[in-house]
Every structure is written in C-alpha cells, then in structure tokens.
Tab-separated table of C-alpha atoms in Angstrom:
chain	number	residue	atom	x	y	z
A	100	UNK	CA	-8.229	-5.015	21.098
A	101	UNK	CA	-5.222	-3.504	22.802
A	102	UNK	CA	-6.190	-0.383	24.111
A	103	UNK	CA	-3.763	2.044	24.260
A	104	UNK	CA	-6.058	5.013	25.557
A	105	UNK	CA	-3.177	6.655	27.626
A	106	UNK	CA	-1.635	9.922	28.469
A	107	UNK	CA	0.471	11.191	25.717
A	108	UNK	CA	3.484	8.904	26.499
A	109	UNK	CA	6.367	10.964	25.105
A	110	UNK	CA	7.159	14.449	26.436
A	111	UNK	CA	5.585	17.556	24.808
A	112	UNK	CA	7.592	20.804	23.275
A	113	UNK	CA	7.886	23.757	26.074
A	114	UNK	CA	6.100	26.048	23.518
A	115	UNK	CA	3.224	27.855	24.275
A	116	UNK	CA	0.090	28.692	22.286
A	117	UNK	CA	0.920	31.722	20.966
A	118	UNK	CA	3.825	30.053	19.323
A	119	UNK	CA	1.043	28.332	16.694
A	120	UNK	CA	-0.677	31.178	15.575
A	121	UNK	CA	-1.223	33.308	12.587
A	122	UNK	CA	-3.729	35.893	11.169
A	123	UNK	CA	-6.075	34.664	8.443
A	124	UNK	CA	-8.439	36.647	6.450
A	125	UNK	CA	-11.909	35.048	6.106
A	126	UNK	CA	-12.015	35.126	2.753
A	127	UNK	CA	-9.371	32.298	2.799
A	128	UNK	CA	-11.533	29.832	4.744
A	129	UNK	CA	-13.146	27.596	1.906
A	130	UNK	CA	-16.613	27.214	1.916
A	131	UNK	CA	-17.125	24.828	-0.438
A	132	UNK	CA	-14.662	22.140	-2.595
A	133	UNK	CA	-12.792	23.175	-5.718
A	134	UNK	CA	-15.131	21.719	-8.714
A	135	UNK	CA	-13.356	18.757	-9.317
A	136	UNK	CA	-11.654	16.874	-6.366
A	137	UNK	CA	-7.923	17.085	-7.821
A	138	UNK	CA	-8.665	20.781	-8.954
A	139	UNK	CA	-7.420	22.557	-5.602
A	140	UNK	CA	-4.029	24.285	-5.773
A	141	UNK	CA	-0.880	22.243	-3.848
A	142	UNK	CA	1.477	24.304	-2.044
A	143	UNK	CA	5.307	21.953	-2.359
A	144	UNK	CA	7.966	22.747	0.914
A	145	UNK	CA	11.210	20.997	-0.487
A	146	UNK	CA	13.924	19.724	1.664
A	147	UNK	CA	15.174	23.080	1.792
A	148	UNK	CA	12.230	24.510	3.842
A	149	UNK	CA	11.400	26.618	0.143
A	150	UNK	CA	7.480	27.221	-0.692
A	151	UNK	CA	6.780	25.924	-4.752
A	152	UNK	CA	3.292	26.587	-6.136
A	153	UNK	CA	1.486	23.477	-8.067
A	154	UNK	CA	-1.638	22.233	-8.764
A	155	UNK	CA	-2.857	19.545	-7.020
A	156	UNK	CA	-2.187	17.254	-9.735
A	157	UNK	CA	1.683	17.822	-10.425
A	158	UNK	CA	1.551	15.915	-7.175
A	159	UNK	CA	2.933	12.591	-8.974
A	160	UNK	CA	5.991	14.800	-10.508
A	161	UNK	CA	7.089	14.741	-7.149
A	162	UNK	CA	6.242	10.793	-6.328
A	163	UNK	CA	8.790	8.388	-6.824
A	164	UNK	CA	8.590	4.701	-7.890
A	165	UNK	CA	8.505	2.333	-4.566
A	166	UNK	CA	7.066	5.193	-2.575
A	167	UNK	CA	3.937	4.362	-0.620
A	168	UNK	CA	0.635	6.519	0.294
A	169	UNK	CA	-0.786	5.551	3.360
A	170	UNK	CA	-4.224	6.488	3.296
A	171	UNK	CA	-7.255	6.579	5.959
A	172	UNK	CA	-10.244	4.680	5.136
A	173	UNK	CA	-12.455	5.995	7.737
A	174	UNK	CA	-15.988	6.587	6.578
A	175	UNK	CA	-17.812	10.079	7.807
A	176	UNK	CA	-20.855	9.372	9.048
A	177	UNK	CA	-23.829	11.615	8.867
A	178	UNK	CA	-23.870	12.226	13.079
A	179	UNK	CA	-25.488	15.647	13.705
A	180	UNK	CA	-28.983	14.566	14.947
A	181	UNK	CA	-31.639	16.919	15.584
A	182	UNK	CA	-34.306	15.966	18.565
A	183	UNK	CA	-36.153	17.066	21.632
A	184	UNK	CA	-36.648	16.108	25.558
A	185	UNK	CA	-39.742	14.656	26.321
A	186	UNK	CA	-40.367	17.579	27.871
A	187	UNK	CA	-39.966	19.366	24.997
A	188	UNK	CA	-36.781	20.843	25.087
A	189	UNK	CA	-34.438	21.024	21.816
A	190	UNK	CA	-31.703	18.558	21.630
A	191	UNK	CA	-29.031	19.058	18.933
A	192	UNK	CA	-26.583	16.013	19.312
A	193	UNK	CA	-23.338	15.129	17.705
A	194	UNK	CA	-22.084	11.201	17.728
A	195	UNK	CA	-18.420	11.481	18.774
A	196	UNK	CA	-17.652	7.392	18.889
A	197	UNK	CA	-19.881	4.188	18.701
A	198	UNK	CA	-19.934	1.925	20.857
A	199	UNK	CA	-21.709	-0.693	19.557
A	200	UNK	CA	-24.687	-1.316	16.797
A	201	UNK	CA	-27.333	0.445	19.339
A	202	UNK	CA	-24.581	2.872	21.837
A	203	UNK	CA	-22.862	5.865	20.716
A	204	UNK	CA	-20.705	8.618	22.787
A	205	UNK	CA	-22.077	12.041	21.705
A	206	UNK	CA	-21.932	15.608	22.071
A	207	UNK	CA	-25.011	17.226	23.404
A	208	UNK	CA	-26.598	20.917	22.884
A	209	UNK	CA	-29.387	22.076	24.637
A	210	UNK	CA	-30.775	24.420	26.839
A	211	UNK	CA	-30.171	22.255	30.016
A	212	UNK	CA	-28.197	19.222	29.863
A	213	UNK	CA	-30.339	16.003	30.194
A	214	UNK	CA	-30.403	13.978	32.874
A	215	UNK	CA	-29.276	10.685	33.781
A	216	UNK	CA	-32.015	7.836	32.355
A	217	UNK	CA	-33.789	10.683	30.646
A	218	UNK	CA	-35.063	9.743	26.866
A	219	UNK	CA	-33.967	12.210	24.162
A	220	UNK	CA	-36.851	11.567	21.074
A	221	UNK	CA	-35.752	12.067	17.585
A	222	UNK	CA	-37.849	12.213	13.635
A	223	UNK	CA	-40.817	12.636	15.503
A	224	UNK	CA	-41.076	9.703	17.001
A	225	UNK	CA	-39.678	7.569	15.007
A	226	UNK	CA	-36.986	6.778	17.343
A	227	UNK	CA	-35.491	7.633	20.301
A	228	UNK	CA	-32.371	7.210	23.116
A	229	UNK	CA	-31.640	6.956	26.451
A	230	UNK	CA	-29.102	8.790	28.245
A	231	UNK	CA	-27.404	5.976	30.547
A	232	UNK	CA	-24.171	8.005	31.569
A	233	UNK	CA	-22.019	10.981	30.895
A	234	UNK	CA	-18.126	11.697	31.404
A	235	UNK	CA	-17.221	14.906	30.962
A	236	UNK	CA	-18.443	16.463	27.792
A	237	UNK	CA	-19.798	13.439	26.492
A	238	UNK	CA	-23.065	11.467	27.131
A	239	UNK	CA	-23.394	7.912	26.338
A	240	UNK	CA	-26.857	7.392	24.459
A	241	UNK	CA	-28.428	3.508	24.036
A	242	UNK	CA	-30.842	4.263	20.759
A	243	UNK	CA	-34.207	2.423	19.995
A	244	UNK	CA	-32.625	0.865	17.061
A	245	UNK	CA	-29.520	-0.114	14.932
A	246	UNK	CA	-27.913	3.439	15.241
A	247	UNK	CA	-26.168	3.118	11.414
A	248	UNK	CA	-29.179	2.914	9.676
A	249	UNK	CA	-30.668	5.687	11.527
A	250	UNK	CA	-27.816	7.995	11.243
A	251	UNK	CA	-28.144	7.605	7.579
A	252	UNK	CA	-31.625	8.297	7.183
A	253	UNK	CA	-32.246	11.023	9.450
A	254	UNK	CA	-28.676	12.480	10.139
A	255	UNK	CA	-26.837	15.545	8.834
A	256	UNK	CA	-23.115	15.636	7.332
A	257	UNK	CA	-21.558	17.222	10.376
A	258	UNK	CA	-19.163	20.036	8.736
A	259	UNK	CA	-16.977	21.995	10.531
A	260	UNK	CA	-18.100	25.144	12.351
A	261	UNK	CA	-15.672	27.577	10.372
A	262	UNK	CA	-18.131	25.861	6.974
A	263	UNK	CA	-21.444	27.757	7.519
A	264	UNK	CA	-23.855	27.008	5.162
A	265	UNK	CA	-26.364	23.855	6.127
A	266	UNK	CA	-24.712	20.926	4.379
A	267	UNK	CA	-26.714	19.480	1.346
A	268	UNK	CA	-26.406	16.548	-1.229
A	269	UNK	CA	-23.350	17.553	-2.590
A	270	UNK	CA	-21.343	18.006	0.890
A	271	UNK	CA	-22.613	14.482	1.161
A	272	UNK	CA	-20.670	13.239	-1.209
A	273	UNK	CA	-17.730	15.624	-1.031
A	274	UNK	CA	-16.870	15.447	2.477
A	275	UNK	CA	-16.426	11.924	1.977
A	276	UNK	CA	-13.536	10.491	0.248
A	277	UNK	CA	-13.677	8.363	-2.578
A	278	UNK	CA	-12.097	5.318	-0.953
A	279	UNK	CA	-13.644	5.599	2.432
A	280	UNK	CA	-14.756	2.173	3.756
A	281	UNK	CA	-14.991	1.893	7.393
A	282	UNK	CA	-17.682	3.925	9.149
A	283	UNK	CA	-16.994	5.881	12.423
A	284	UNK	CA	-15.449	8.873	11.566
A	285	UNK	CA	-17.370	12.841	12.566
A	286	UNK	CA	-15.253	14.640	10.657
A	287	UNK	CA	-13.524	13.566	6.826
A	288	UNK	CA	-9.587	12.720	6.773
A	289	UNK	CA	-9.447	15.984	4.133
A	290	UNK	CA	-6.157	15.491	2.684
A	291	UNK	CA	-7.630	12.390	0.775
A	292	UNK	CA	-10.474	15.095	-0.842
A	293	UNK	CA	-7.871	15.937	-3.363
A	294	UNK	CA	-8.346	12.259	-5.103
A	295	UNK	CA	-10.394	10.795	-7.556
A	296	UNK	CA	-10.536	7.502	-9.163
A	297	UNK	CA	-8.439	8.638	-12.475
A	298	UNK	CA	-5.415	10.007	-9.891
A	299	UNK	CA	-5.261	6.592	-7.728
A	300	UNK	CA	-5.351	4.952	-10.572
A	301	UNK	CA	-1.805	7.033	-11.874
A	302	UNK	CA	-0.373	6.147	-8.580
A	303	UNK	CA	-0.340	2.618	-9.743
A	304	UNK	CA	0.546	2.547	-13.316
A	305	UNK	CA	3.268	4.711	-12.056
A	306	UNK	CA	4.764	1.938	-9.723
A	307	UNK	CA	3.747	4.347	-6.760
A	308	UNK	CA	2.101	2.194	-4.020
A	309	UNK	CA	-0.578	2.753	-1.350
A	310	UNK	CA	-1.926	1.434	1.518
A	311	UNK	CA	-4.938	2.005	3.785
A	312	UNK	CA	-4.972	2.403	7.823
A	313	UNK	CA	-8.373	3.318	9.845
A	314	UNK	CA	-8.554	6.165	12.160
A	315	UNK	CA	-12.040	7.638	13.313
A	316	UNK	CA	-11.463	11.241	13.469
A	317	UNK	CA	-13.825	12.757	15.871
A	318	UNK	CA	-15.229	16.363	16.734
A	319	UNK	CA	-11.926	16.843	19.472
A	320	UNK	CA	-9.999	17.434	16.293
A	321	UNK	CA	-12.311	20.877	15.922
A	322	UNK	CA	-11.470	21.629	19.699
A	323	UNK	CA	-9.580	24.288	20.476
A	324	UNK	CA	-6.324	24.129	22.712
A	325	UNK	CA	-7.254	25.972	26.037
A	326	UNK	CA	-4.070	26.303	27.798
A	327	UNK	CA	-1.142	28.617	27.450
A	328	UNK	CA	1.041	25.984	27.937
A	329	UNK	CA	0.768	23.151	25.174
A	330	UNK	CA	2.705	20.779	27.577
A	331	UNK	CA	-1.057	20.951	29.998
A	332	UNK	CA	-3.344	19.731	26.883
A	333	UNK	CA	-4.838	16.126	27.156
A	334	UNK	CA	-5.338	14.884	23.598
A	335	UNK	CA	-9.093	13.493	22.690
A	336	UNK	CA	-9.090	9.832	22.164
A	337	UNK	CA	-9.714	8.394	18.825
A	338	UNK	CA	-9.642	4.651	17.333
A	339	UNK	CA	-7.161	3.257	14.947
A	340	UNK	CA	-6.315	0.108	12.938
A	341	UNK	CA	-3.178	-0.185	11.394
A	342	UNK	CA	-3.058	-3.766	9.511
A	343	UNK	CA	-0.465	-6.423	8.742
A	344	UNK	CA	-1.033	-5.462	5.507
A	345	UNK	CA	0.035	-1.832	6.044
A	346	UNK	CA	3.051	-3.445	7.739
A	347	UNK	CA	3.858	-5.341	4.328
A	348	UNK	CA	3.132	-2.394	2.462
A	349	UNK	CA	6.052	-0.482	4.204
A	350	UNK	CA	8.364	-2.962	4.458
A	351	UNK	CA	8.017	-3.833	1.035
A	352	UNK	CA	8.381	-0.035	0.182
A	353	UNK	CA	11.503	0.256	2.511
A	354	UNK	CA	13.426	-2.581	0.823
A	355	UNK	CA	12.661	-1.155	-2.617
A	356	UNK	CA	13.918	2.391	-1.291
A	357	UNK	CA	10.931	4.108	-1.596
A	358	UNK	CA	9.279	6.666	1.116
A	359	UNK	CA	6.486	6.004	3.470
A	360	UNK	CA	4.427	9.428	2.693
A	361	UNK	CA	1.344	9.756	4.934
A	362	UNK	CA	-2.043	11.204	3.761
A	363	UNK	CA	-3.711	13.657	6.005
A	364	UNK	CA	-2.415	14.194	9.660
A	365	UNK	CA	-4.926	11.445	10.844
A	366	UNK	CA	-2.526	8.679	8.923
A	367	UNK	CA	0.376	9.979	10.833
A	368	UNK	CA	-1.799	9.346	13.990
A	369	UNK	CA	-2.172	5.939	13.399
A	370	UNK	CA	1.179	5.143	11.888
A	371	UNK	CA	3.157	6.651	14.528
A	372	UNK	CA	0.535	5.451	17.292
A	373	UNK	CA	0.791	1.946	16.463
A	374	UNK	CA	4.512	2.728	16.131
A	375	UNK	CA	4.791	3.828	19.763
A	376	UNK	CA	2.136	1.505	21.312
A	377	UNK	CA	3.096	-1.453	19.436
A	378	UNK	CA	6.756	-0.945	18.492
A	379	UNK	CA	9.039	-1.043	15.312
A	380	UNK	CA	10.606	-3.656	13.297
A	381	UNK	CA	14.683	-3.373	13.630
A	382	UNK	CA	16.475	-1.118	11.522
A	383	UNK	CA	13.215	-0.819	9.019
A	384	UNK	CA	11.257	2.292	10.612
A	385	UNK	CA	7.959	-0.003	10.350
A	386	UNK	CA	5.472	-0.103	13.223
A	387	UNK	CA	4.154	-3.700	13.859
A	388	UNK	CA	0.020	-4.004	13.463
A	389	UNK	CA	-1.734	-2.549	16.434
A	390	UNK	CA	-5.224	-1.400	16.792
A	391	UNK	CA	-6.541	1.156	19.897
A	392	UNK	CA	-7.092	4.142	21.153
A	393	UNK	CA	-4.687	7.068	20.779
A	394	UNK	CA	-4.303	9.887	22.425
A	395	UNK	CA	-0.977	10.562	21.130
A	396	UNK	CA	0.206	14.792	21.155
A	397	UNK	CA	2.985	15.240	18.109
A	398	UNK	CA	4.619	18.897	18.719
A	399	UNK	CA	7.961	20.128	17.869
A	400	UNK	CA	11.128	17.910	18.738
A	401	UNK	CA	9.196	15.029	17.915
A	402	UNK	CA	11.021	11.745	16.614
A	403	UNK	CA	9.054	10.697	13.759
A	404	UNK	CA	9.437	6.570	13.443
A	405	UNK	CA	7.433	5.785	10.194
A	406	UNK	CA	6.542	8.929	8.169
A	407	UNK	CA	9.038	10.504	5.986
A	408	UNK	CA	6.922	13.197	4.037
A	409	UNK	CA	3.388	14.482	4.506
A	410	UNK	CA	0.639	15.825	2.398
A	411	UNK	CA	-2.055	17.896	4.177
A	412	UNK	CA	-4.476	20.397	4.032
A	413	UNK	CA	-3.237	23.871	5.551
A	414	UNK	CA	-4.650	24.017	9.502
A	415	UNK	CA	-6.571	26.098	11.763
A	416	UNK	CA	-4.269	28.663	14.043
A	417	UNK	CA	-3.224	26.953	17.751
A	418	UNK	CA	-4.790	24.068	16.718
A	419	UNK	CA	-2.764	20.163	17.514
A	420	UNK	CA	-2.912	19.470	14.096
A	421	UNK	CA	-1.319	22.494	12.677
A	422	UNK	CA	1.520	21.332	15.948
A	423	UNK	CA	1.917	17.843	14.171
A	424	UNK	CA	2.941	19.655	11.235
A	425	UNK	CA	5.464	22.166	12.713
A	426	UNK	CA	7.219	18.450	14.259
A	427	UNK	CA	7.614	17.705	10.623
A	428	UNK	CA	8.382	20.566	8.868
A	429	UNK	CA	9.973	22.757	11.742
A	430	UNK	CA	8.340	25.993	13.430
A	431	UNK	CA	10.169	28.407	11.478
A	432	UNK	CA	9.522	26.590	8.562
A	433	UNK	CA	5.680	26.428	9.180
A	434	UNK	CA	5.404	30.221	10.081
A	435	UNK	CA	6.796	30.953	6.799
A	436	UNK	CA	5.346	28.515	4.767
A	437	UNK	CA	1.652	29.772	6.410
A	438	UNK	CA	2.688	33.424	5.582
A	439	UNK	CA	3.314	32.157	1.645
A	440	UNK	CA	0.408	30.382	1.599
A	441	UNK	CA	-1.967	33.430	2.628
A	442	UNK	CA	0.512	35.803	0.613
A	443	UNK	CA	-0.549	33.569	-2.231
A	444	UNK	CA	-3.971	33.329	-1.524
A	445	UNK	CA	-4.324	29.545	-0.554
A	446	UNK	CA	-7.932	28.086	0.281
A	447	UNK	CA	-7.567	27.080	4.175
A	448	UNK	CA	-8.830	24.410	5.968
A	449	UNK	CA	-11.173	21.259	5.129
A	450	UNK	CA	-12.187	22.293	1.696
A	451	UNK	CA	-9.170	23.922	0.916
A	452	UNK	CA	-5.702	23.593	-0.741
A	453	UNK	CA	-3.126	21.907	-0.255
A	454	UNK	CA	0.306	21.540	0.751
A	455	UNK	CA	3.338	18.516	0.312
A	456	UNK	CA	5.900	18.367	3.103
A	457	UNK	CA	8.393	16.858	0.689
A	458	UNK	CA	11.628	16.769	2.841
C-alpha cells in the first residue's frame, strides 16, 4: 500500500476560524432522515453563485449525459462499544480505524484513562481487549476475537453528537447507504443518504454514469478545528482506495465531455488525494489509482484537479469540511448560500438536506 500519511502537502488559505462560521438555530439540525431517502429538499448554486430551491429528486434535471458520480462505498460500522475495567470502571469506546481482523485504533471514555497492557471487558464477558499502546488520543486495542463480528453483534451505530437520541433499528439502516460495501467507516459518507435503488437506477437509463472510490471516514471528521489560525490544523488521517476502474470511469467520462461530479466531501478526499499523491494523467484532469492514507486540508485557493461539481449535505460551522466547500464554491459564495439555506429553512447536517455545487 503506498502510504501517503503526510502533512498536508499544499499550502493552506491565511483565513482564520472565524472566517467559517455562521449562526444556526437548533431547530435546523435534523434529528432524524426525511421518510424516504430521496425525499429531503436540494438546495442548486449555479455557475453564477445563485441559490435555486429543488427537491432532492430534480437532481437528474440538472445531470447531463456522459457525466459521472463518484460515489464512496465505505461501509459504517456499528463501533460505539460499551464496557468496563477490570476494576470496574466504565469504558465507553469508539473504533476510529482497524488494523487488522483482531486490532482496532479507538477512542476511549472513561473516568481515568487505562493503562498500558490493561484489559478493557466488554458483553459481560463475552469478550474482551487489551490495551497494547496509545498515541495521542487514540489507544490501540488487540480484541479476544474477530473484531467484525463482534462489532456487529454487540456494537451501537455511532451517530453524531449534534443527533441525540440513542440510535435504534432504523438509524441502522439509514445511516448506511444503500450501496455501501466496504466496512471501516465511523461515521456514513451522508451525501449518498439521498439515494435509493429506483434513483441509481435513473442515473443509468439516463446515460449518466457512476463510479465507486473507498474512503473510511472516521470520528476526526466530528472534531472541531482548535486554532485561530486554519493554516496550524493537522488533518486526521483516513484510508482511501481509488481504483483503476474509477480511473476508466473518468477518462471515459472526459472523452465523452461529461463532468466528474463527486458525492459527499469524502469522494473529493479521495479523488483529489490520489490526485496529489499519485499524480494526473496529461491534459485529462484524471488522478492515476492510488490507495493510502490522507491527511489532505482543502481550504480556499485550492486547485481542484479532478472534481468539477459537488453535491453535499450543508456542514457544521468552522468545521474542514464546510472549508472544502468554500474551495469549491468560493467564501462569499458559501456565506450566502448558508444564509439562504437557513432563511429557507434547510435541514442541516447528516440527516439533512441538501445542496448541488453545480458550477
């Protein structure tokens, strides 16, 4: 695998925090997904910067023939575990990465953080890991057992804090998407919430194309920024896998004229990632396959290589994502799409609306 689990390698805007921030009222923050999957509301910013209000599924008025989707396949996994110390203290953990079948990285709550070679016990009894090393916020647990299995079994759907009831069957199934595949991810890819079966299926008939990368979101997207100065944040690390396939899909799509439009933020990630780690094809704006570890920061003045339009779900205030789409769209542009959408009444963040950077 080549690892590419560097500093950001391109410089960073000379914004600061405050620059990414807006006032939302509660209300807005969805609690739960519309009824049906392509029910939500989509917000359209046209090449002119100007805010359009849709529903979700006008989106393929808007699609062209020859344009490809690029989709992530990750697979949420259910990673909030619930155990105790053998000396009896509560453990609440969240699975960040794994390692292996048996090893995972994972957050840790507890009273006192647990020590080095110390055994956290889980269901009971019915299984149990030991904590073999740490690295800043994260511990690296060995478990009793294929960890997989486990997680599905006796694991929680790890929502995001802002979503605060306990999560239940149906979060099951809705924070997943309906073409995940690969499992590693601790948090769902929620552009990709807005599709069913019945809309990929238009997609095709309608000569509209799509393609699938991999990239593991973890809990750092849910991290807040903690410096003034965006240009001091050190991006979290996650895995990605764009394909030779992918890299047909958009060459194919860039000889018939048609757009490379990215689904979610955490496509752009990869695209652009393998982009800058593993280069371009001449003259075609197509990364060549690379797989790694990204830690890659897109702000403002970025030069996109691969993506040409976006659709997302609308973003927590100073948050890196919500910076990836000012790059794209422009600051100005963002502020005033963000004060339309709330104007409007948009659902925000993972269960929310959502929006098409069409430009």
């Amino acid at each position: 695998m080549n690892n590419s689990s560097l500093p950001n390698p391109l410089p960073v805007a000379d914004l600061l925090l405050s620059d990414f921030d807006y006032q939302l009222p509660d209300e807005l923050i969805a609690q739960s997904p519309a009824e049906q999957r392509n029910k939500s509301r989509l917000l359209r910013i046209d090449a002119q910067g100007q805010c359009h209000d849709h529903q979700f599924t006008d989106l393929l008025q808007f699609l062209k023939p020859h344009d490809l989707l690029v989709f992530n396949n990750t697979k949420v996994i259910k990673a909030r575990l619930f155990g105790q110390k053998t000396t009896g203290g509560k453990v609440e953990l969240l699975i960040e990465r794994l390692l292996d079948e048996q090893r995972a990285l994972a957050h840790i709550r507890a009273s006192k953080s647990p020590k080095l070679n110390s055994e956290i016990i889980f269901a009971d009894g019915a299984f149990s890991a030991e904590v073999v090393d740490r690295e800043d916020a994260l511990f690296e647990l060995v478990f009793s057992e294929s960890l997989l299995p486990l997680l599905e079994q006796y694991g929680q759907t790890p929502l995001p804090p802002y979503i605060t009831h306990t999560p239940d069957s149906d979060d099951d199934e809705r924070y997943q998407t309906v073409y995940a595949k690969t499992p590693g991810a601790v948090a769902a890819p929620t552009a990709g919430l807005h599709f069913d079966d019945g809309l990929l299926e238009q997609l095709n008939k309608n000569n509209i194309h799509t393609a699938f990368v991999t990239l593991h979101v973890g809990a750092g997207t849910f991290q807040p920024v903690r410096v003034d100065d965006i240009r001091d944040h050190v991006m979290h690390a996650e895995l990605y896998d764009v394909s030779a396939d992918v890299v047909e899909a958009i060459k194919a799509a860039r000889a018939a004229g048609g757009r490379v439009i990215a689904v979610g933020t955490t496509s752009v990630r990869a695209l652009e990632s393998a982009a800058q780690f593993g280069g371009t094809i001449d003259d075609m704006r197509c990364p060549i396959a690379h797989q790694g570890d990204t830690r890659l920061f897109i702000t403002p003045g970025y030069q996109f290589k691969v993506v040409d339009a976006l659709i997302t779900n609308f973003h927590l205030p100073q948050s890196t994502l919500l910076m990836l789409v000012a790059a794209l769209m422009g600051l100005d542009t963002m502020k005033k799409t963000y004060e339309h959408a709330i104007q409007q009444k948009y659902r925000f963040f993972s269960y929310g609306d959502s929006m098409f950077i069409d430009m």
